[in-house]
Every structure is written in structure tokens, then in C-alpha cells.
PDB file of C-alpha atoms in Angstrom:
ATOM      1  CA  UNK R   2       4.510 -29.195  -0.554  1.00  0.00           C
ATOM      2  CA  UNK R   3       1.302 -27.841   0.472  1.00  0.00           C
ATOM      3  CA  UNK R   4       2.192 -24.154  -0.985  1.00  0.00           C
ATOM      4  CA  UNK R   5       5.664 -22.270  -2.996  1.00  0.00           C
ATOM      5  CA  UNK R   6       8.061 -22.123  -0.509  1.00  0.00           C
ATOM      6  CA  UNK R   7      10.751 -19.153  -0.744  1.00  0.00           C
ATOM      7  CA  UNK R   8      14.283 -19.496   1.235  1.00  0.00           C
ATOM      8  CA  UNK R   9      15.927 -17.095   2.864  1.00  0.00           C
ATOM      9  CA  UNK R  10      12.896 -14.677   3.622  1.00  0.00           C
ATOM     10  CA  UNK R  11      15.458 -11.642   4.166  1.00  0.00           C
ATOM     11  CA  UNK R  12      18.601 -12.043   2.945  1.00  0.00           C
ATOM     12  CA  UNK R  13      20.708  -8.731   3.096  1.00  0.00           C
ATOM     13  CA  UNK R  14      24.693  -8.846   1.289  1.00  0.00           C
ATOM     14  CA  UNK R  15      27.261  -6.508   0.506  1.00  0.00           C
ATOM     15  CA  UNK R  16      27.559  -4.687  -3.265  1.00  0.00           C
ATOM     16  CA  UNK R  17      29.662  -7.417  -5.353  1.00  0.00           C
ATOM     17  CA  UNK R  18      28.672 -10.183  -3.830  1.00  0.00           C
ATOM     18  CA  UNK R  19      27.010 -13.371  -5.053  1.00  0.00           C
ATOM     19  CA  UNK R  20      23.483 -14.629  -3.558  1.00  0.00           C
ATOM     20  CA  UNK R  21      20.990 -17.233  -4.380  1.00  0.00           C
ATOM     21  CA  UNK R  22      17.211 -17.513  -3.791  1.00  0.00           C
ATOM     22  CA  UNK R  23      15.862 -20.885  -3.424  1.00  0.00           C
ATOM     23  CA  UNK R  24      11.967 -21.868  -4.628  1.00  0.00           C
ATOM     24  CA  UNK R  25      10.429 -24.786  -4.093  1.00  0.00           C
ATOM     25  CA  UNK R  26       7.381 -24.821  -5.837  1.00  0.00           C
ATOM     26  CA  UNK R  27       3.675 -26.750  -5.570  1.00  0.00           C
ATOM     27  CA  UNK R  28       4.609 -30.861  -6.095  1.00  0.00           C
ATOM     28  CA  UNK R  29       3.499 -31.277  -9.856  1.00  0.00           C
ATOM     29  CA  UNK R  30       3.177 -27.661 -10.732  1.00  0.00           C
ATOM     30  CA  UNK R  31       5.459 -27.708 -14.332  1.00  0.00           C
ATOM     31  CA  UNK R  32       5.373 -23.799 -15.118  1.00  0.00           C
ATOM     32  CA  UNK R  33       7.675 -21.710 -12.757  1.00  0.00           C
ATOM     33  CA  UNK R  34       7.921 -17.523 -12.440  1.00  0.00           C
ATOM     34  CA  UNK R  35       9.985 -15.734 -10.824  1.00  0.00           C
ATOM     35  CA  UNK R  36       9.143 -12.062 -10.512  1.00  0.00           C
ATOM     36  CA  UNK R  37      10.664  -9.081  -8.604  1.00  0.00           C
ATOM     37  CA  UNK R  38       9.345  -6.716  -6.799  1.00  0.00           C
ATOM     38  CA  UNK R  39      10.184  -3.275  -6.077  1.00  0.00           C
ATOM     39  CA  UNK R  40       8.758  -0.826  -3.577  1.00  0.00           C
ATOM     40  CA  UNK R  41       5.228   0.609  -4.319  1.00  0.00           C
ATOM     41  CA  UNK R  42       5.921  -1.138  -7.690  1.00  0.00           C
ATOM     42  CA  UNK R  43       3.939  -4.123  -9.153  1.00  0.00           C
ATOM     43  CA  UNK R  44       5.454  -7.242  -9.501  1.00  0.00           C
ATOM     44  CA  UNK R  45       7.977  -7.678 -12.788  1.00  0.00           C
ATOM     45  CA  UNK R  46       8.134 -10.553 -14.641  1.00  0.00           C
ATOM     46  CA  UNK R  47      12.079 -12.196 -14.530  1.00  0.00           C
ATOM     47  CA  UNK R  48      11.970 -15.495 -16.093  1.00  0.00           C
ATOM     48  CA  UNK R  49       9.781 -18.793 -16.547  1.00  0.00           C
ATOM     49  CA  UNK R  50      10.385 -22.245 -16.433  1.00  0.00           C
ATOM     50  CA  UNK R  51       8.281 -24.875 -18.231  1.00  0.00           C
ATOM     51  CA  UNK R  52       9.895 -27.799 -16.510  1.00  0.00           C
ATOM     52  CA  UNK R  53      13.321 -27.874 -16.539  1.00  0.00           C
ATOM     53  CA  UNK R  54      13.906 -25.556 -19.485  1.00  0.00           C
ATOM     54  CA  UNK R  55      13.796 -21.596 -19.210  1.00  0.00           C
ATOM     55  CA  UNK R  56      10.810 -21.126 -21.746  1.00  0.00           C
ATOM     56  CA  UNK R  57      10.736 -17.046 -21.399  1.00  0.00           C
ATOM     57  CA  UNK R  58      13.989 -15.340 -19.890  1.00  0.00           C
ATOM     58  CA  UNK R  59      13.370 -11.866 -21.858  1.00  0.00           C
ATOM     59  CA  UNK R  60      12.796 -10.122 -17.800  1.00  0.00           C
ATOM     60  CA  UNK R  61      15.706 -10.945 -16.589  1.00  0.00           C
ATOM     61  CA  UNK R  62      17.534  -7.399 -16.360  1.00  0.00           C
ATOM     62  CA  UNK R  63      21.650  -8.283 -17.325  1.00  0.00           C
ATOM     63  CA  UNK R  64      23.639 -11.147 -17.558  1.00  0.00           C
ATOM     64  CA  UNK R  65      23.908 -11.106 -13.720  1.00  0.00           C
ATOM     65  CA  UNK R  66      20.976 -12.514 -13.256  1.00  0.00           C
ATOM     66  CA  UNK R  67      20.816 -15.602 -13.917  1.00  0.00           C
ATOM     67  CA  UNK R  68      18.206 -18.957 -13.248  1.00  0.00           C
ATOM     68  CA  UNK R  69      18.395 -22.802 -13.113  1.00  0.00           C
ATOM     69  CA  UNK R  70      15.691 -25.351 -12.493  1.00  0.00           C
ATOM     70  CA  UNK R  71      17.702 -28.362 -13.016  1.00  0.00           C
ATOM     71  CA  UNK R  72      15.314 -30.956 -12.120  1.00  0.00           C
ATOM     72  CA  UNK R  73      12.151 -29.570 -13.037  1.00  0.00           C
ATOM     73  CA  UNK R  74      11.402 -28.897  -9.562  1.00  0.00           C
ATOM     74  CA  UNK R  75      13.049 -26.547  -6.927  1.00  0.00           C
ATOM     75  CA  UNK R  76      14.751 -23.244  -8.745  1.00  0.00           C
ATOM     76  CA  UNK R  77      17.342 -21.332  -7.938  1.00  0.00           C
ATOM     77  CA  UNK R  78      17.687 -17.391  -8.724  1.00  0.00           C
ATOM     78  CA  UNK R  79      21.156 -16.395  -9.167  1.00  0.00           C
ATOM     79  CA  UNK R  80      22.502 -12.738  -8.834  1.00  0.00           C
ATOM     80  CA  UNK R  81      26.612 -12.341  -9.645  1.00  0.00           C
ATOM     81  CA  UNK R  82      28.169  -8.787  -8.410  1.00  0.00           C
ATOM     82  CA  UNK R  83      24.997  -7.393  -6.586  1.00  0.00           C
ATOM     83  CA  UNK R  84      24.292  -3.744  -6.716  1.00  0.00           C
ATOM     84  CA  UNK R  85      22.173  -1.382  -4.348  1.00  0.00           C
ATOM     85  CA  UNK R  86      19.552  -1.529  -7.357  1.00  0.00           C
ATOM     86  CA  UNK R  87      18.809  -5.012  -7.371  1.00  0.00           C
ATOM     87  CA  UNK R  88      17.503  -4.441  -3.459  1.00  0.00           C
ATOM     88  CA  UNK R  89      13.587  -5.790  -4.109  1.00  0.00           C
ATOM     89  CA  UNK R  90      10.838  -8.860  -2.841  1.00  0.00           C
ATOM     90  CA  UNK R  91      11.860 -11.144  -5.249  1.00  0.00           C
ATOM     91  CA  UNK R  92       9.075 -13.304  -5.909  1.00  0.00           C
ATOM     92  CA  UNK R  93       8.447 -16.880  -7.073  1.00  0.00           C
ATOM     93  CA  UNK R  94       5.208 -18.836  -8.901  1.00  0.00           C
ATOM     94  CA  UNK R  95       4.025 -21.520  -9.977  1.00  0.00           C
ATOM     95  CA  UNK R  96       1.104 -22.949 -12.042  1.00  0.00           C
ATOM     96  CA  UNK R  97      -0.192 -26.182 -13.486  1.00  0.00           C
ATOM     97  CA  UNK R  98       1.085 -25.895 -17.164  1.00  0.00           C
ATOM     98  CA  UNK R  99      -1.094 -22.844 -19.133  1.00  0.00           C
ATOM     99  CA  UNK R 100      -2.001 -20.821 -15.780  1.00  0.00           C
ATOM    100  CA  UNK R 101      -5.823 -21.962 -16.152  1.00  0.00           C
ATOM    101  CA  UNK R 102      -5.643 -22.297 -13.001  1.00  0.00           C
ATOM    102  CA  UNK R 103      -4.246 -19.272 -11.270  1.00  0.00           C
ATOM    103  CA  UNK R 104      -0.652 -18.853 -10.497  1.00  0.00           C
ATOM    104  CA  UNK R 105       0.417 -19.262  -6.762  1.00  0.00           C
ATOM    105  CA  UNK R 106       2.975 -17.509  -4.818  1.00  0.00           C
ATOM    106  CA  UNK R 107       5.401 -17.677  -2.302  1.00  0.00           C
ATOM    107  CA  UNK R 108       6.140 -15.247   0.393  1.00  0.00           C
ATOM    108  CA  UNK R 109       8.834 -13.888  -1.465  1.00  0.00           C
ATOM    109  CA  UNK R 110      12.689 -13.170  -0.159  1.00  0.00           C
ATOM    110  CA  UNK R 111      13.436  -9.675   0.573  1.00  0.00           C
ATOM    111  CA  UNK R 112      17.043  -9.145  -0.848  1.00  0.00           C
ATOM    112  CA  UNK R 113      18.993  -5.924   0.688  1.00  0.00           C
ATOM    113  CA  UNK R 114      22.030  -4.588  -0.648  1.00  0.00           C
ATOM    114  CA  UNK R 115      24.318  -2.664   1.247  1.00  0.00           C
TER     115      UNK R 115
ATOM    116  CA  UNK V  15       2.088  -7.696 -25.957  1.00  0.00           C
ATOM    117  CA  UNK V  16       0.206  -7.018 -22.796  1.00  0.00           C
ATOM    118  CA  UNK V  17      -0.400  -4.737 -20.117  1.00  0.00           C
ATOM    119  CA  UNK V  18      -2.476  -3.539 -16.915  1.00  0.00           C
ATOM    120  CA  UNK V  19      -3.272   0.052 -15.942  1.00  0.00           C
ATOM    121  CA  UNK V  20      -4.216   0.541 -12.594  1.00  0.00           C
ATOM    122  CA  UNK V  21      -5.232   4.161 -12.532  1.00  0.00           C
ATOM    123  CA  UNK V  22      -5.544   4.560  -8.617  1.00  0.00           C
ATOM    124  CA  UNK V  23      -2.132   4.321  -6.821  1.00  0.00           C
ATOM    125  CA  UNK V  24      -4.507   4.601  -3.169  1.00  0.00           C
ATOM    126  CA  UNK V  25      -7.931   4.494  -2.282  1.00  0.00           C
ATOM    127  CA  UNK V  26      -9.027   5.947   1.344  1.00  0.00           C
ATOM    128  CA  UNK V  27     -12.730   4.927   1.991  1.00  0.00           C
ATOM    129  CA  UNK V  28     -14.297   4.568   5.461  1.00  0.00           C
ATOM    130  CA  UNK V  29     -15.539   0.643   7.054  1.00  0.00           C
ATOM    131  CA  UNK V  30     -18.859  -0.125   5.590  1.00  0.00           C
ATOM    132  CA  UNK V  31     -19.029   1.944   2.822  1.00  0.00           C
ATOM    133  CA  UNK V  32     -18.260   0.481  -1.044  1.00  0.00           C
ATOM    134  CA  UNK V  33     -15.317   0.648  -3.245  1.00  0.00           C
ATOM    135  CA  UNK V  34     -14.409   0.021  -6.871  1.00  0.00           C
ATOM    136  CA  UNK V  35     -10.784  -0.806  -7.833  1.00  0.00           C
ATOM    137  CA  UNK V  36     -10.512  -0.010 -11.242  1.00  0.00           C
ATOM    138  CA  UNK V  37      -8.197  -2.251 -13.082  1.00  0.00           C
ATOM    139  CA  UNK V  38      -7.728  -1.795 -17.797  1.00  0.00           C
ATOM    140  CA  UNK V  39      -5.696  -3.970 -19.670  1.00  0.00           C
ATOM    141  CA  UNK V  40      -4.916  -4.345 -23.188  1.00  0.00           C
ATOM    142  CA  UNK V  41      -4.247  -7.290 -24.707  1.00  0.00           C
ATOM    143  CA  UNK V  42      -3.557  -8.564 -28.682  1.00  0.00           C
ATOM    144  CA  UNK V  43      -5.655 -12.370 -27.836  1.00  0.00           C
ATOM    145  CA  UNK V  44      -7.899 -13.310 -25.208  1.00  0.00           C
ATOM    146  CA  UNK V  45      -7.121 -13.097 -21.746  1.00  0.00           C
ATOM    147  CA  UNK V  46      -7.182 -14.391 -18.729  1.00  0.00           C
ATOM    148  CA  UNK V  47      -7.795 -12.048 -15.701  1.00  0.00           C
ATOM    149  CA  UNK V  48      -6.955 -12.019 -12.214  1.00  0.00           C
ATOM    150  CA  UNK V  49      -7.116  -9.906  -9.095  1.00  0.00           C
ATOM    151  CA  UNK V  50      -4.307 -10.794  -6.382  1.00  0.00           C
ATOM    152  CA  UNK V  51      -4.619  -9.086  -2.724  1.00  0.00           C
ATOM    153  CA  UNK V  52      -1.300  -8.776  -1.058  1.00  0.00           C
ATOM    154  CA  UNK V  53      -1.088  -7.856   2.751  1.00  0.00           C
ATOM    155  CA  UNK V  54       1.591  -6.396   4.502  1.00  0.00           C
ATOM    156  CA  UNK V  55       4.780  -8.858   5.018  1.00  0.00           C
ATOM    157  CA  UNK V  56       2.796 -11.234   2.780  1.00  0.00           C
ATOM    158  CA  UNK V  57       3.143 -12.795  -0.523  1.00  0.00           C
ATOM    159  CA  UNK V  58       0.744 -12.221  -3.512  1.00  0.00           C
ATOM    160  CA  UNK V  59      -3.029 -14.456  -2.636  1.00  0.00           C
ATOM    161  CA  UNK V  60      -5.388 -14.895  -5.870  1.00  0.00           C
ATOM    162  CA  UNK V  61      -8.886 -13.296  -4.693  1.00  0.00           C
ATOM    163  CA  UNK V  62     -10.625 -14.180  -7.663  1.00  0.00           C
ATOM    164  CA  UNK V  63     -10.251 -14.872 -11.694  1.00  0.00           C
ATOM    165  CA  UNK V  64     -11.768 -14.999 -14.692  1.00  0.00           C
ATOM    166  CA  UNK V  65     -10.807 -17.376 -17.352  1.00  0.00           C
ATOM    167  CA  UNK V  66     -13.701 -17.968 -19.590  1.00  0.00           C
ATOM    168  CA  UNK V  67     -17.705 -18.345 -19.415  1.00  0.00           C
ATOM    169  CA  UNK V  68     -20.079 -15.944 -16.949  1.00  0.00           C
ATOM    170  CA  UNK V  69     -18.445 -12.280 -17.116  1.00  0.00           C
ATOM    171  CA  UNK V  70     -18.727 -12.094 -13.306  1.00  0.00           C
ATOM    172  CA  UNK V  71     -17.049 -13.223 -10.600  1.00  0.00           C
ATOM    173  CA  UNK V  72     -17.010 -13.402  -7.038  1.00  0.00           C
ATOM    174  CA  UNK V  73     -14.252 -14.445  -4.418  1.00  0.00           C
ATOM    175  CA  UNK V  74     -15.156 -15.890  -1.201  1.00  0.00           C
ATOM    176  CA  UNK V  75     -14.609 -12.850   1.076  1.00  0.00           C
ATOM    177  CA  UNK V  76     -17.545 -10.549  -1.045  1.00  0.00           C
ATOM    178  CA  UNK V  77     -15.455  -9.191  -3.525  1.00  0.00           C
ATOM    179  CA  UNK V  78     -16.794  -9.653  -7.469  1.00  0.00           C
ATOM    180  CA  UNK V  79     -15.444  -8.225 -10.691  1.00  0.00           C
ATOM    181  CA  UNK V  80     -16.410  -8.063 -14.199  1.00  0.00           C
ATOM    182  CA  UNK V  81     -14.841  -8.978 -17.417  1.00  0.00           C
ATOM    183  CA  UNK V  82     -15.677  -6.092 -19.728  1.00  0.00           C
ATOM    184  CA  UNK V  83     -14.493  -6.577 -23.425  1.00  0.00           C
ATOM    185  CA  UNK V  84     -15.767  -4.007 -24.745  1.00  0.00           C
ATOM    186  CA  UNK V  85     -13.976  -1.582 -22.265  1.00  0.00           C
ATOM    187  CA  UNK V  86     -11.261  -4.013 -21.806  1.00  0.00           C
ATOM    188  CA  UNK V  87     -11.656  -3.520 -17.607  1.00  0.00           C
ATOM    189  CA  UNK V  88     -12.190  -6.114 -14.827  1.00  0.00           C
ATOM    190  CA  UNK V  89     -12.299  -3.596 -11.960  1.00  0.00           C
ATOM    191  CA  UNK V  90     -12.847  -4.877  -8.687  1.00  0.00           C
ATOM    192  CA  UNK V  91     -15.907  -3.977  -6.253  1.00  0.00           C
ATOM    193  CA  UNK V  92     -17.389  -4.791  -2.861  1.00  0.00           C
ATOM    194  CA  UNK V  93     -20.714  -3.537  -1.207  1.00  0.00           C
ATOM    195  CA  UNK V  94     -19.435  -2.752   2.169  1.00  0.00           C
ATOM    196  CA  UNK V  95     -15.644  -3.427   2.888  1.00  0.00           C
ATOM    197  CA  UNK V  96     -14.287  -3.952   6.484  1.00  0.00           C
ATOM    198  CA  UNK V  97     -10.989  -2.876   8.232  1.00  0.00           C
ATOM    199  CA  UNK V  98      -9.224  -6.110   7.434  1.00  0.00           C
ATOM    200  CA  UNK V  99      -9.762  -5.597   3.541  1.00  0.00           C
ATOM    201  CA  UNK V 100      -7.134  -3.014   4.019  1.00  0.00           C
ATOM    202  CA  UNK V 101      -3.973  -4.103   1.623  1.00  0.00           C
ATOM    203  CA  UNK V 102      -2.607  -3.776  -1.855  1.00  0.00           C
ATOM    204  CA  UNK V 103      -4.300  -5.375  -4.852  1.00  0.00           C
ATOM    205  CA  UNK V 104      -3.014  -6.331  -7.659  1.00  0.00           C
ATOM    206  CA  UNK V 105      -4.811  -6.356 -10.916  1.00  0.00           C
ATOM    207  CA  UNK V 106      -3.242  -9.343 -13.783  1.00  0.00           C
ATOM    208  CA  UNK V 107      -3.483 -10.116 -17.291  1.00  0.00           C
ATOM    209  CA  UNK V 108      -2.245 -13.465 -18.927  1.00  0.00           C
ATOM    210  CA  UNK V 109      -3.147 -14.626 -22.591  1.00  0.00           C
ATOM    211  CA  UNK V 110      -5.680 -17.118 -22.975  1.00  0.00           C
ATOM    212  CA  UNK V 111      -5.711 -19.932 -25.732  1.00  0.00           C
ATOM    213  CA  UNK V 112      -2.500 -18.929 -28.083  1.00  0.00           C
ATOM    214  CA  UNK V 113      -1.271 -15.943 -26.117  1.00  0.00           C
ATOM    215  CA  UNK V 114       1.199 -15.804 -23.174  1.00  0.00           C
ATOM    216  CA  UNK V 115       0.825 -17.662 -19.756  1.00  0.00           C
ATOM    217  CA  UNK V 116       3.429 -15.371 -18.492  1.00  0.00           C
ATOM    218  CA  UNK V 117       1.234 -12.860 -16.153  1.00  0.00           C
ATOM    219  CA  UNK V 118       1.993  -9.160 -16.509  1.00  0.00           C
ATOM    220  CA  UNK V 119       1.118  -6.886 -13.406  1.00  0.00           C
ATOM    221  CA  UNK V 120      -0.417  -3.946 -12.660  1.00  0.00           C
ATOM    222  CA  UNK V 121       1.492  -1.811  -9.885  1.00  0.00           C
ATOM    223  CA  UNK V 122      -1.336  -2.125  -7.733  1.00  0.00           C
ATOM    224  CA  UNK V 123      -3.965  -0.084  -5.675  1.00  0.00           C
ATOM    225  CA  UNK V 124      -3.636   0.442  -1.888  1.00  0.00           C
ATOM    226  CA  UNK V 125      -6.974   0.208  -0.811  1.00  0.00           C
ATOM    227  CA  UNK V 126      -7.265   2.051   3.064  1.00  0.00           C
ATOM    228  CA  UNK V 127      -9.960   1.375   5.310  1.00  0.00           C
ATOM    229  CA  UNK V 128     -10.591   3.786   7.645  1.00  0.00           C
ATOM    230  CA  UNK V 129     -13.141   3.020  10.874  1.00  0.00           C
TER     231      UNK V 129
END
């Protein structure tokens, strides 16, 4: 696709539930990041994918987070028993492989946890 | 390990006038630098990078920064900003050749343009 698409946009879920964010990242990009975002708060690195293998998943806060890329493509962020504290813009990136060449993002899906 | 320091949480300054975003990293290896301007509702947009070669460098929209190494900065400056300038900016440090292409943030600036 033309840029990183992010799906839901807003997604908002009761505490304890599961939810997954979708990326679909820049056709040929191999390096994918997904960051999250809190409010007033830079962007925090979560994990990154060099192809289909997590090369970097020291971000990621617990074990219930959790990401896949399967085919080297599209990713999916997983998050098991949600709390109020994971509420953030969680953001995904990609690159052509080293970042030489900037890193691009997508809009981001707002997660809310009620 | 890296990181970014981004000293000003907000900067007020009125249409027309300059500003200087001032953005510090530190770094073990050589770096890669980036600013990233984020609007409101909107996902991160690269204004401008520096990767290797000529120390400064300009985005499309008048903006330029410069790679210090000495002072380890890249702050970010325009001559005469405009009301639609107004959003957050991000300030980004990655390694270069043998460090980490994982970028590490700075919690940004909120630059305010007042008319």
C-alpha cells in the first residue's frame, strides 16, 4: 500500500478483555515497529520485526503483550487481560531494512480501557 | 544505549517570528537523527533527517537542523513560522552503521503559534 495502515483507529474494551491491533505496513518494507504512545508522552518503543521474526521484543511491558508477523507482512499486536493502564495511541512503523531511510508511520489506533 | 532529551515540553511564539526546538541525544556509535512533526489526530510525519554527509538539513516546509557532534544536538529552527506549524515535534535517535535501527524518542515539544 501506498502508506502503514493501522486498523481499528479507536478501539475502546472493557478491563480483562482481549484486543488486537492490525498493521499493514509499506509493500516491501522488511523492518516493522510498533510503539505506544501515551498522553503528552513520546512514543515508546514495543517490539520490532525484521521480517517475520521478532528481532528486538525487550519494550514490550509483560507477558500480555504479545506480537506476531507471521508472513513477514501485516502484524498483529496482541494485548491478553487489558488494564486501564494500557489505554495509549499505539503506534506502528516501518522501514526498508537499517532505517536509512526514515521510518514511516501509521495513524496509530487509540486503545481505551474502561 | 540511547536517548533524546527534549528540554522544552511547550514553546509559545507569535506567527512570523523564529523558533528553535532544541533536541540532545546521547548515543555510544554514530547516529542517525530525525525530527518527526505530529499534528493533532495524526500519526507521526518525518520533517527532515540526517543520516550522514553535510551537517545541515532542511525539510521542504523551511524548517533546517544541524547535526552537532560535538554538543551531541540537532535542534530544530525556522526563520519565520506560520499558524499551521503549530503541532508536536518529535526529536529521534537511531544508531548508524553497527548500532541499533530501533528509534528511541524524545517526548516531544509542543510548539504554539500564536497570530
Amino acid at each position: 500500500g501506498a502508506g502503514v495502515s493501522q486498523t481499528p483507529s479507536n478501539k475502546v474494551t472493557e478491563k480483562g478483555k482481549y484486543v488486537e491491533l492490525r498493521c499493514d505496513p509499506i509493500s516491501g518494507h522488511t523492518a516493522l515497529y510498533w510503539y505506544r504512545q501515551s498522553l503528552g508522552q513520546g512514543p515508546e518503543f514495543l517490539i520490532y520485526f525484521q521480517g517475520t521474526g521478532a528481532a528486538d521484543d525487550s519494550g514490550l511491558p509483560n507477558d500480555r503483550f504479545f506480537a506476531v508477523r507471521p508472513e513477514g507482512s501485516v502484524s498483529t499486536l496482541k494485548i491478553q487481560r487489558t488494564e486501564r493502564g494500557d489505554s495509549a495511541v499505539y503506534l506502528c512503523a516501518s522501514s526498508l531494512s537499517g532505517g536509512n531511510y526514515g521510518y514511516t508511520f501509521g495513524s496509530g489506533t487509540r486503545l481505551t480501557v474502561v | 544505549a540511547q536517548s533524546v532529551t527534549q528540554l522544552d515540553s511547550q514553546v509559545p511564539v507569535f506567527e512570523e517570528a523564529p523558533v528553535e526546538l532544541r533536541c540532545n541525544y546521547s548515543s555510544s556509535v554514530s547516529v542517525y537523527l530525525f525530527w518527526y512533526v505530529q499534528y493533532p489526530n495524526q500519526g507521526l510525519q518525518l520533517l527532515l533527517k540526517y543520516l550522514s554527509g553535510s551537517t545541515l538539513v532542511e525539510s521542504i516546509n523551511g524548517f533546517e537542523a544541524e547535526f552537532n557532534k560535538s554538543q551531541t544536538s540537532f535542534h530544530l529552527r525556522k526563520p519565520s513560522v506560520h499558524i499551521s506549524d503549530t503541532a508536536e515535534y518529535f526529536c529521534a535517535v537511531s544508531g548508524g552503521s553497527g548500532g541499533s535501527y530501533i528509534p528511541t524518542f524524545g517526548r516531544g515539544t509542543s510548539l504554539i503559534v500564536h497570530p
